[in-house]
Amino acid sequence: MTETLDTTVDFRATMARLVTGVSVITTRSGSTPIGMTASAVSSLSLAPLQLLVCIANHLYTRTAIAQHGRFAVNVLGEDSESLARNFAMSKPDKFVGVKTIEEHGVPVLKDAIAAVVCDVAEALPGGDHTIFVGDVRYCAHRLDSRPLIHFAGGFGALRALQ
């Protein structure tokens, strides 16, 4: 392992070596659907059922989640790199052409391999991010799917499990 100085650039490069799943976090601002690509997502508790997402404070998605009080974590499958890139961009019409399910108060991506809808339980400070703790209200997944993963700035897929 190479020793490096403790800098933001080195930290980002180091953390990029942590393989993560890729999710799209969705919510609403009034009647407008809001979404962003995220990798800082984790299960938190089984009793009560909770997860957490970390969202940069400067992003509008952070404000929308805080105001709406509900969000969804949409786990992307290995064939969804275009969705990940779409929601990672800063543009007003991210949902054009994206199929969603609307029965949970927030858009759930129809092509997600798993989805969890949460009500905000807490919003905690985390440096330049907000850590949203979500109480799970709905969850579903597909058994016959593999995740899109992110590593060292690029997207990939897992090999078949043996």
GROMACS .gro file of N, CA and C in nm:
model
  486
    1MET      N    1   0.085  -0.118   0.000
    1MET     CA    2   0.000   0.000   0.000
    1MET      C    3   0.090   0.123   0.000
    2THR      N    4   0.056   0.220  -0.080
    2THR     CA    5   0.133   0.343  -0.091
    2THR      C    6   0.086   0.443   0.013
    3GLU      N    7   0.180   0.503   0.086
    3GLU     CA    8   0.143   0.610   0.180
    3GLU      C    9   0.122   0.738   0.102
    4THR      N   10   0.020   0.812   0.142
    4THR     CA   11  -0.010   0.939   0.075
    4THR      C   12  -0.037   1.045   0.180
    5LEU      N   13  -0.033   1.170   0.136
    5LEU     CA   14  -0.068   1.281   0.223
    5LEU      C   15  -0.218   1.281   0.245
    6ASP      N   16  -0.261   1.333   0.357
    6ASP     CA   17  -0.403   1.340   0.389
    6ASP      C   18  -0.463   1.461   0.318
    7THR      N   19  -0.505   1.441   0.196
    7THR     CA   20  -0.567   1.550   0.119
    7THR      C   21  -0.701   1.502   0.063
    8THR      N   22  -0.781   1.595   0.022
    8THR     CA   23  -0.910   1.563  -0.037
    8THR      C   24  -0.893   1.476  -0.161
    9VAL      N   25  -0.798   1.510  -0.246
    9VAL     CA   26  -0.776   1.433  -0.369
    9VAL      C   27  -0.737   1.289  -0.335
   10ASP      N   28  -0.645   1.272  -0.242
   10ASP     CA   29  -0.603   1.138  -0.203
   10ASP      C   30  -0.718   1.061  -0.138
   11PHE      N   31  -0.795   1.128  -0.056
   11PHE     CA   32  -0.907   1.062   0.011
   11PHE      C   33  -1.009   1.014  -0.092
   12ARG      N   34  -1.043   1.100  -0.187
   12ARG     CA   35  -1.139   1.061  -0.291
   12ARG      C   36  -1.088   0.943  -0.372
   13ALA      N   37  -0.961   0.945  -0.409
   13ALA     CA   38  -0.903   0.836  -0.486
   13ALA      C   39  -0.899   0.706  -0.405
   14THR      N   40  -0.872   0.719  -0.277
   14THR     CA   41  -0.871   0.601  -0.189
   14THR      C   42  -1.010   0.543  -0.175
   15MET      N   43  -1.109   0.626  -0.150
   15MET     CA   44  -1.246   0.577  -0.132
   15MET      C   45  -1.305   0.523  -0.263
   16ALA      N   46  -1.252   0.567  -0.376
   16ALA     CA   47  -1.297   0.515  -0.505
   16ALA      C   48  -1.262   0.367  -0.521
   17ARG      N   49  -1.173   0.317  -0.436
   17ARG     CA   50  -1.135   0.175  -0.438
   17ARG      C   51  -1.234   0.088  -0.361
   18LEU      N   52  -1.333   0.150  -0.301
   18LEU     CA   53  -1.439   0.078  -0.232
   18LEU      C   54  -1.551   0.051  -0.333
   19VAL      N   55  -1.573  -0.075  -0.365
   19VAL     CA   56  -1.679  -0.110  -0.460
   19VAL      C   57  -1.814  -0.081  -0.394
   20THR      N   58  -1.900  -0.013  -0.467
   20THR     CA   59  -2.033   0.018  -0.416
   20THR      C   60  -2.139  -0.017  -0.519
   21GLY      N   61  -2.259  -0.043  -0.469
   21GLY     CA   62  -2.373  -0.054  -0.557
   21GLY      C   63  -2.412   0.086  -0.602
   22VAL      N   64  -2.492   0.093  -0.706
   22VAL     CA   65  -2.536   0.222  -0.760
   22VAL      C   66  -2.687   0.231  -0.746
   23SER      N   67  -2.732   0.340  -0.686
   23SER     CA   68  -2.875   0.362  -0.665
   23SER      C   69  -2.914   0.499  -0.717
   24VAL      N   70  -3.042   0.513  -0.744
   24VAL     CA   71  -3.098   0.644  -0.774
   24VAL      C   72  -3.193   0.676  -0.659
   25ILE      N   73  -3.168   0.791  -0.596
   25ILE     CA   74  -3.253   0.838  -0.487
   25ILE      C   75  -3.359   0.928  -0.548
   26THR      N   76  -3.486   0.899  -0.519
   26THR     CA   77  -3.595   0.978  -0.576
   26THR      C   78  -3.684   1.034  -0.466
   27THR      N   79  -3.745   1.147  -0.497
   27THR     CA   80  -3.840   1.212  -0.406
   27THR      C   81  -3.927   1.304  -0.491
   28ARG      N   82  -3.994   1.396  -0.427
   28ARG     CA   83  -4.077   1.494  -0.497
   28ARG      C   84  -4.054   1.633  -0.440
   29SER      N   85  -4.073   1.731  -0.525
   29SER     CA   86  -4.082   1.870  -0.483
   29SER      C   87  -4.215   1.918  -0.537
   30GLY      N   88  -4.317   1.918  -0.450
   30GLY     CA   89  -4.453   1.941  -0.498
   30GLY      C   90  -4.492   1.826  -0.587
   31SER      N   91  -4.530   1.854  -0.711
   31SER     CA   92  -4.566   1.746  -0.804
   31SER      C   93  -4.449   1.707  -0.896
   32THR      N   94  -4.336   1.772  -0.879
   32THR     CA   95  -4.221   1.747  -0.965
   32THR      C   96  -4.134   1.633  -0.910
   33PRO      N   97  -4.107   1.531  -0.992
   33PRO     CA   98  -4.017   1.426  -0.947
   33PRO      C   99  -3.872   1.475  -0.945
   34ILE      N  100  -3.799   1.434  -0.843
   34ILE     CA  101  -3.659   1.475  -0.824
   34ILE      C  102  -3.578   1.347  -0.807
   35GLY      N  103  -3.456   1.343  -0.863
   35GLY     CA  104  -3.374   1.225  -0.846
   35GLY      C  105  -3.227   1.252  -0.868
   36MET      N  106  -3.145   1.164  -0.811
   36MET     CA  107  -2.999   1.174  -0.826
   36MET      C  108  -2.938   1.036  -0.809
   37THR      N  109  -2.824   1.015  -0.871
   37THR     CA  110  -2.748   0.891  -0.855
   37THR      C  111  -2.667   0.900  -0.726
   38ALA      N  112  -2.661   0.788  -0.653
   38ALA     CA  113  -2.589   0.788  -0.526
   38ALA      C  114  -2.525   0.651  -0.501
   39SER      N  115  -2.417   0.654  -0.427
   39SER     CA  116  -2.355   0.529  -0.383
   39SER      C  117  -2.345   0.523  -0.232
   40ALA      N  118  -2.369   0.633  -0.164
   40ALA     CA  119  -2.360   0.636  -0.018
   40ALA      C  120  -2.496   0.598   0.042
   41VAL      N  121  -2.524   0.469   0.035
   41VAL     CA  122  -2.649   0.410   0.081
   41VAL      C  123  -2.613   0.288   0.164
   42SER      N  124  -2.683   0.268   0.276
   42SER     CA  125  -2.653   0.152   0.359
   42SER      C  126  -2.775   0.112   0.441
   43SER      N  127  -2.789  -0.019   0.463
   43SER     CA  128  -2.889  -0.062   0.560
   43SER      C  129  -2.840  -0.017   0.697
   44LEU      N  130  -2.932   0.006   0.789
   44LEU     CA  131  -2.895   0.057   0.920
   44LEU      C  132  -2.945  -0.031   1.033
   45SER      N  133  -3.073  -0.071   1.025
   45SER     CA  134  -3.133  -0.142   1.139
   45SER      C  135  -3.243  -0.236   1.092
   46LEU      N  136  -3.258  -0.348   1.163
   46LEU     CA  137  -3.369  -0.439   1.138
   46LEU      C  138  -3.485  -0.416   1.235
   47ALA      N  139  -3.458  -0.349   1.345
   47ALA     CA  140  -3.563  -0.322   1.445
   47ALA      C  141  -3.542  -0.184   1.504
   48PRO      N  142  -3.602  -0.079   1.449
   48PRO     CA  143  -3.695  -0.081   1.337
   48PRO      C  144  -3.621  -0.093   1.204
   49LEU      N  145  -3.695  -0.125   1.097
   49LEU     CA  146  -3.635  -0.131   0.964
   49LEU      C  147  -3.593   0.009   0.922
   50GLN      N  148  -3.462   0.029   0.903
   50GLN     CA  149  -3.411   0.161   0.864
   50GLN      C  150  -3.293   0.145   0.768
   51LEU      N  151  -3.276   0.247   0.687
   51LEU     CA  152  -3.156   0.261   0.605
   51LEU      C  153  -3.110   0.405   0.612
   52LEU      N  154  -2.992   0.429   0.553
   52LEU     CA  155  -2.944   0.567   0.549
   52LEU      C  156  -2.893   0.600   0.410
   53VAL      N  157  -2.907   0.726   0.375
   53VAL     CA  158  -2.850   0.780   0.252
   53VAL      C  159  -2.778   0.910   0.290
   54CYS      N  160  -2.669   0.935   0.222
   54CYS     CA  161  -2.591   1.057   0.245
   54CYS      C  162  -2.596   1.142   0.120
   55ILE      N  163  -2.641   1.267   0.135
   55ILE     CA  164  -2.661   1.356   0.021
   55ILE      C  165  -2.587   1.487   0.045
   56ALA      N  166  -2.512   1.530  -0.055
   56ALA     CA  167  -2.438   1.656  -0.044
   56ALA      C  168  -2.533   1.772  -0.015
   57ASN      N  169  -2.493   1.859   0.075
   57ASN     CA  170  -2.578   1.969   0.118
   57ASN      C  171  -2.613   2.067   0.007
   58HIS      N  172  -2.528   2.079  -0.094
   58HIS     CA  173  -2.554   2.176  -0.201
   58HIS      C  174  -2.652   2.125  -0.306
   59LEU      N  175  -2.692   1.999  -0.299
   59LEU     CA  176  -2.780   1.943  -0.401
   59LEU      C  177  -2.927   1.970  -0.369
   60TYR      N  178  -3.005   1.999  -0.472
   60TYR     CA  179  -3.146   2.025  -0.453
   60TYR      C  180  -3.219   1.902  -0.400
   61THR      N  181  -3.172   1.782  -0.436
   61THR     CA  182  -3.235   1.659  -0.386
   61THR      C  183  -3.237   1.658  -0.235
   62ARG      N  184  -3.133   1.710  -0.172
   62ARG     CA  185  -3.125   1.715  -0.025
   62ARG      C  186  -3.239   1.802   0.030
   63THR      N  187  -3.260   1.918  -0.030
   63THR     CA  188  -3.367   2.007   0.012
   63THR      C  189  -3.504   1.943  -0.011
   64ALA      N  190  -3.520   1.880  -0.126
   64ALA     CA  191  -3.648   1.818  -0.159
   64ALA      C  192  -3.683   1.705  -0.062
   65ILE      N  193  -3.585   1.622  -0.027
   65ILE     CA  194  -3.610   1.513   0.069
   65ILE      C  195  -3.649   1.572   0.204
   66ALA      N  196  -3.576   1.673   0.248
   66ALA     CA  197  -3.606   1.735   0.378
   66ALA      C  198  -3.747   1.793   0.381
   67GLN      N  199  -3.791   1.852   0.271
   67GLN     CA  200  -3.924   1.914   0.266
   67GLN      C  201  -4.035   1.812   0.247
   68HIS      N  202  -4.012   1.713   0.160
   68HIS     CA  203  -4.117   1.614   0.130
   68HIS      C  204  -4.130   1.510   0.241
   69GLY      N  205  -4.018   1.475   0.303
   69GLY     CA  206  -4.023   1.380   0.414
   69GLY      C  207  -4.026   1.234   0.374
   70ARG      N  208  -4.014   1.207   0.246
   70ARG     CA  209  -4.014   1.068   0.196
   70ARG      C  210  -3.920   1.059   0.078
   71PHE      N  211  -3.854   0.945   0.064
   71PHE     CA  212  -3.764   0.921  -0.048
   71PHE      C  213  -3.763   0.773  -0.081
   72ALA      N  214  -3.713   0.740  -0.200
   72ALA     CA  215  -3.696   0.601  -0.240
   72ALA      C  216  -3.551   0.579  -0.280
   73VAL      N  217  -3.501   0.462  -0.246
   73VAL     CA  218  -3.371   0.415  -0.294
   73VAL      C  219  -3.400   0.311  -0.400
   74ASN      N  220  -3.358   0.339  -0.523
   74ASN     CA  221  -3.380   0.250  -0.636
   74ASN      C  222  -3.246   0.189  -0.674
   75VAL      N  223  -3.228   0.061  -0.647
   75VAL     CA  224  -3.102  -0.008  -0.675
   75VAL      C  225  -3.098  -0.045  -0.823
   76LEU      N  226  -2.992  -0.003  -0.891
   76LEU     CA  227  -2.983  -0.026  -1.035
   76LEU      C  228  -2.919  -0.160  -1.067
   77GLY      N  229  -2.967  -0.220  -1.176
   77GLY     CA  230  -2.913  -0.346  -1.224
   77GLY      C  231  -2.797  -0.325  -1.320
   78GLU      N  232  -2.728  -0.433  -1.351
   78GLU     CA  233  -2.607  -0.427  -1.432
   78GLU      C  234  -2.628  -0.367  -1.571
   79ASP      N  235  -2.751  -0.364  -1.620
   79ASP     CA  236  -2.779  -0.308  -1.752
   79ASP      C  237  -2.830  -0.164  -1.745
   80SER      N  238  -2.812  -0.099  -1.631
   80SER     CA  239  -2.871   0.035  -1.610
   80SER      C  240  -2.770   0.148  -1.601
   81GLU      N  241  -2.656   0.133  -1.666
   81GLU     CA  242  -2.556   0.241  -1.662
   81GLU      C  243  -2.613   0.371  -1.719
   82SER      N  244  -2.695   0.362  -1.822
   82SER     CA  245  -2.751   0.484  -1.881
   82SER      C  246  -2.842   0.557  -1.781
   83LEU      N  247  -2.917   0.482  -1.699
   83LEU     CA  248  -2.998   0.546  -1.594
   83LEU      C  249  -2.909   0.613  -1.491
   84ALA      N  250  -2.802   0.545  -1.451
   84ALA     CA  251  -2.709   0.601  -1.353
   84ALA      C  252  -2.651   0.732  -1.405
   85ARG      N  253  -2.608   0.733  -1.530
   85ARG     CA  254  -2.549   0.854  -1.588
   85ARG      C  255  -2.653   0.964  -1.604
   86ASN      N  256  -2.774   0.928  -1.642
   86ASN     CA  257  -2.882   1.026  -1.657
   86ASN      C  258  -2.908   1.099  -1.526
   87PHE      N  259  -2.921   1.024  -1.417
   87PHE     CA  260  -2.954   1.085  -1.289
   87PHE      C  261  -2.832   1.149  -1.221
   88ALA      N  262  -2.713   1.123  -1.273
   88ALA     CA  263  -2.593   1.188  -1.220
   88ALA      C  264  -2.575   1.328  -1.281
   89MET      N  265  -2.643   1.355  -1.391
   89MET     CA  266  -2.630   1.484  -1.459
   89MET      C  267  -2.717   1.590  -1.392
   90SER      N  268  -2.674   1.714  -1.404
   90SER     CA  269  -2.753   1.826  -1.355
   90SER      C  270  -2.836   1.877  -1.472
   91LYS      N  271  -2.963   1.835  -1.476
   91LYS     CA  272  -3.052   1.878  -1.583
   91LYS      C  273  -3.194   1.875  -1.530
   92PRO      N  274  -3.283   1.953  -1.588
   92PRO     CA  275  -3.418   1.967  -1.532
   92PRO      C  276  -3.512   1.850  -1.562
   93ASP      N  277  -3.486   1.773  -1.665
   93ASP     CA  278  -3.583   1.673  -1.709
   93ASP      C  279  -3.528   1.530  -1.702
   94LYS      N  280  -3.475   1.492  -1.588
   94LYS     CA  281  -3.415   1.360  -1.571
   94LYS      C  282  -3.514   1.246  -1.588
   95PHE      N  283  -3.642   1.271  -1.567
   95PHE     CA  284  -3.742   1.165  -1.571
   95PHE      C  285  -3.805   1.144  -1.709
   96VAL      N  286  -3.766   1.224  -1.809
   96VAL     CA  287  -3.821   1.207  -1.943
   96VAL      C  288  -3.782   1.068  -1.995
   97GLY      N  289  -3.884   0.990  -2.032
   97GLY     CA  290  -3.860   0.856  -2.085
   97GLY      C  291  -3.832   0.749  -1.980
   98VAL      N  292  -3.834   0.785  -1.852
   98VAL     CA  293  -3.807   0.690  -1.744
   98VAL      C  294  -3.941   0.642  -1.688
   99LYS      N  295  -3.961   0.511  -1.686
   99LYS     CA  296  -4.085   0.453  -1.635
   99LYS      C  297  -4.079   0.445  -1.483
  100THR      N  298  -4.185   0.495  -1.420
  100THR     CA  299  -4.190   0.495  -1.274
  100THR      C  300  -4.322   0.435  -1.225
  101ILE      N  301  -4.320   0.394  -1.100
  101ILE     CA  302  -4.439   0.352  -1.028
  101ILE      C  303  -4.467   0.463  -0.928
  102GLU      N  304  -4.589   0.509  -0.923
  102GLU     CA  305  -4.620   0.629  -0.844
  102GLU      C  306  -4.706   0.604  -0.721
  103GLU      N  307  -4.725   0.480  -0.680
  103GLU     CA  308  -4.821   0.451  -0.573
  103GLU      C  309  -4.768   0.471  -0.432
  104HIS      N  310  -4.644   0.512  -0.414
  104HIS     CA  311  -4.585   0.524  -0.280
  104HIS      C  312  -4.553   0.667  -0.238
  105GLY      N  313  -4.603   0.764  -0.313
  105GLY     CA  314  -4.581   0.904  -0.277
  105GLY      C  315  -4.451   0.962  -0.329
  106VAL      N  316  -4.366   0.878  -0.386
  106VAL     CA  317  -4.241   0.918  -0.452
  106VAL      C  318  -4.224   0.829  -0.574
  107PRO      N  319  -4.154   0.876  -0.677
  107PRO     CA  320  -4.135   0.790  -0.792
  107PRO      C  321  -4.041   0.673  -0.760
  108VAL      N  322  -4.084   0.553  -0.797
  108VAL     CA  323  -4.001   0.433  -0.787
  108VAL      C  324  -3.971   0.390  -0.930
  109LEU      N  325  -3.843   0.372  -0.961
  109LEU     CA  326  -3.804   0.338  -1.098
  109LEU      C  327  -3.846   0.195  -1.131
  110LYS      N  328  -3.924   0.180  -1.238
  110LYS     CA  329  -3.974   0.050  -1.278
  110LYS      C  330  -3.861  -0.047  -1.313
  111ASP      N  331  -3.749   0.005  -1.364
  111ASP     CA  332  -3.638  -0.081  -1.404
  111ASP      C  333  -3.540  -0.111  -1.291
  112ALA      N  334  -3.565  -0.063  -1.170
  112ALA     CA  335  -3.475  -0.092  -1.058
  112ALA      C  336  -3.484  -0.240  -1.022
  113ILE      N  337  -3.372  -0.298  -0.975
  113ILE     CA  338  -3.374  -0.438  -0.934
  113ILE      C  339  -3.419  -0.452  -0.789
  114ALA      N  340  -3.420  -0.342  -0.716
  114ALA     CA  341  -3.471  -0.337  -0.579
  114ALA      C  342  -3.510  -0.193  -0.550
  115ALA      N  343  -3.607  -0.178  -0.462
  115ALA     CA  344  -3.649  -0.043  -0.424
  115ALA      C  345  -3.693  -0.044  -0.279
  116VAL      N  346  -3.659   0.064  -0.210
  116VAL     CA  347  -3.699   0.082  -0.071
  116VAL      C  348  -3.754   0.224  -0.058
  117VAL      N  349  -3.876   0.235  -0.009
  117VAL     CA  350  -3.938   0.366   0.014
  117VAL      C  351  -3.933   0.393   0.164
  118CYS      N  352  -3.887   0.512   0.199
  118CYS     CA  353  -3.868   0.548   0.340
  118CYS      C  354  -3.929   0.683   0.373
  119ASP      N  355  -3.975   0.695   0.497
  119ASP     CA  356  -4.007   0.825   0.555
  119ASP      C  357  -3.885   0.870   0.633
  120VAL      N  358  -3.854   0.998   0.625
  120VAL     CA  359  -3.738   1.051   0.696
  120VAL      C  360  -3.762   1.043   0.846
  121ALA      N  361  -3.674   0.971   0.916
  121ALA     CA  362  -3.680   0.961   1.062
  121ALA      C  363  -3.592   1.068   1.125
  122GLU      N  364  -3.474   1.089   1.064
  122GLU     CA  365  -3.379   1.189   1.113
  122GLU      C  366  -3.297   1.242   0.998
  123ALA      N  367  -3.253   1.365   1.011
  123ALA     CA  368  -3.157   1.426   0.920
  123ALA      C  369  -3.040   1.473   1.007
  124LEU      N  370  -2.926   1.410   0.989
  124LEU     CA  371  -2.810   1.436   1.074
  124LEU      C  372  -2.700   1.506   0.995
  125PRO      N  373  -2.625   1.596   1.058
  125PRO     CA  374  -2.513   1.659   0.988
  125PRO      C  375  -2.400   1.560   0.969
  126GLY      N  376  -2.339   1.567   0.853
  126GLY     CA  377  -2.223   1.482   0.823
  126GLY      C  378  -2.125   1.559   0.738
  127GLY      N  379  -2.061   1.660   0.795
  127GLY     CA  380  -1.967   1.743   0.718
  127GLY      C  381  -2.042   1.819   0.610
  128ASP      N  382  -2.000   1.799   0.484
  128ASP     CA  383  -2.067   1.869   0.373
  128ASP      C  384  -2.186   1.789   0.318
  129HIS      N  385  -2.229   1.687   0.393
  129HIS     CA  386  -2.344   1.605   0.355
  129HIS      C  387  -2.448   1.605   0.468
  130THR      N  388  -2.569   1.563   0.432
  130THR     CA  389  -2.672   1.533   0.530
  130THR      C  390  -2.694   1.383   0.526
  131ILE      N  391  -2.699   1.322   0.643
  131ILE     CA  392  -2.726   1.178   0.655
  131ILE      C  393  -2.874   1.165   0.688
  132PHE      N  394  -2.950   1.113   0.591
  132PHE     CA  395  -3.092   1.090   0.614
  132PHE      C  396  -3.112   0.946   0.662
  133VAL      N  397  -3.171   0.932   0.779
  133VAL     CA  398  -3.212   0.801   0.829
  133VAL      C  399  -3.356   0.783   0.788
  134GLY      N  400  -3.384   0.672   0.720
  134GLY     CA  401  -3.519   0.649   0.671
  134GLY      C  402  -3.585   0.529   0.735
  135ASP      N  403  -3.710   0.547   0.778
  135ASP     CA  404  -3.793   0.436   0.826
  135ASP      C  405  -3.856   0.370   0.703
  136VAL      N  406  -3.830   0.241   0.686
  136VAL     CA  407  -3.877   0.169   0.568
  136VAL      C  408  -4.029   0.154   0.571
  137ARG      N  409  -4.094   0.193   0.462
  137ARG     CA  410  -4.239   0.181   0.447
  137ARG      C  411  -4.277   0.078   0.341
  138TYR      N  412  -4.185   0.050   0.248
  138TYR     CA  413  -4.210  -0.045   0.140
  138TYR      C  414  -4.075  -0.092   0.088
  139CYS      N  415  -4.064  -0.219   0.054
  139CYS     CA  416  -3.944  -0.268  -0.013
  139CYS      C  417  -3.980  -0.386  -0.102
  140ALA      N  418  -3.908  -0.399  -0.212
  140ALA     CA  419  -3.929  -0.508  -0.307
  140ALA      C  420  -3.800  -0.529  -0.384
  141HIS      N  421  -3.781  -0.651  -0.433
  141HIS     CA  422  -3.661  -0.681  -0.512
  141HIS      C  423  -3.691  -0.792  -0.613
  142ARG      N  424  -3.602  -0.802  -0.711
  142ARG     CA  425  -3.609  -0.908  -0.812
  142ARG      C  426  -3.503  -1.012  -0.778
  143LEU      N  427  -3.540  -1.137  -0.783
  143LEU     CA  428  -3.446  -1.245  -0.751
  143LEU      C  429  -3.347  -1.271  -0.864
  144ASP      N  430  -3.387  -1.251  -0.986
  144ASP     CA  431  -3.306  -1.288  -1.102
  144ASP      C  432  -3.226  -1.171  -1.158
  145SER      N  433  -3.156  -1.100  -1.072
  145SER     CA  434  -3.086  -0.979  -1.118
  145SER      C  435  -2.952  -0.963  -1.049
  146ARG      N  436  -2.866  -0.886  -1.114
  146ARG     CA  437  -2.736  -0.852  -1.056
  146ARG      C  438  -2.720  -0.701  -1.060
  147PRO      N  439  -2.645  -0.646  -0.962
  147PRO     CA  440  -2.636  -0.500  -0.949
  147PRO      C  441  -2.535  -0.435  -1.043
  148LEU      N  442  -2.560  -0.309  -1.071
  148LEU     CA  443  -2.460  -0.223  -1.132
  148LEU      C  444  -2.367  -0.182  -1.018
  149ILE      N  445  -2.237  -0.187  -1.042
  149ILE     CA  446  -2.142  -0.147  -0.939
  149ILE      C  447  -2.056  -0.032  -0.988
  150HIS      N  448  -1.998   0.040  -0.891
  150HIS     CA  449  -1.910   0.153  -0.920
  150HIS      C  450  -1.777   0.129  -0.853
  151PHE      N  451  -1.668   0.146  -0.929
  151PHE     CA  452  -1.534   0.126  -0.876
  151PHE      C  453  -1.437   0.215  -0.954
  152ALA      N  454  -1.356   0.290  -0.881
  152ALA     CA  455  -1.250   0.373  -0.941
  152ALA      C  456  -1.300   0.462  -1.054
  153GLY      N  457  -1.419   0.518  -1.035
  153GLY     CA  458  -1.473   0.613  -1.132
  153GLY      C  459  -1.547   0.552  -1.248
  154GLY      N  460  -1.559   0.419  -1.251
  154GLY     CA  461  -1.628   0.355  -1.362
  154GLY      C  462  -1.736   0.259  -1.316
  155PHE      N  463  -1.820   0.218  -1.410
  155PHE     CA  464  -1.928   0.125  -1.381
  155PHE      C  465  -1.889  -0.015  -1.427
  156GLY      N  466  -1.947  -0.114  -1.362
  156GLY     CA  467  -1.922  -0.251  -1.400
  156GLY      C  468  -2.030  -0.342  -1.346
  157ALA      N  469  -2.005  -0.472  -1.357
  157ALA     CA  470  -2.101  -0.572  -1.309
  157ALA      C  471  -2.026  -0.684  -1.240
  158LEU      N  472  -2.097  -0.756  -1.156
  158LEU     CA  473  -2.040  -0.871  -1.089
  158LEU      C  474  -2.038  -0.990  -1.184
  159ARG      N  475  -1.940  -1.076  -1.168
  159ARG     CA  476  -1.945  -1.202  -1.240
  159ARG      C  477  -2.054  -1.288  -1.178
  160ALA      N  478  -2.099  -1.387  -1.251
  160ALA     CA  479  -2.202  -1.477  -1.198
  160ALA      C  480  -2.151  -1.546  -1.073
  161LEU      N  481  -2.236  -1.555  -0.974
  161LEU     CA  482  -2.199  -1.621  -0.848
  161LEU      C  483  -2.190  -1.771  -0.871
  162GLN      N  484  -2.096  -1.834  -0.804
  162GLN     CA  485  -2.078  -1.980  -0.821
  162GLN      C  486  -2.116  -2.054  -0.697
   0.00000   0.00000   0.00000
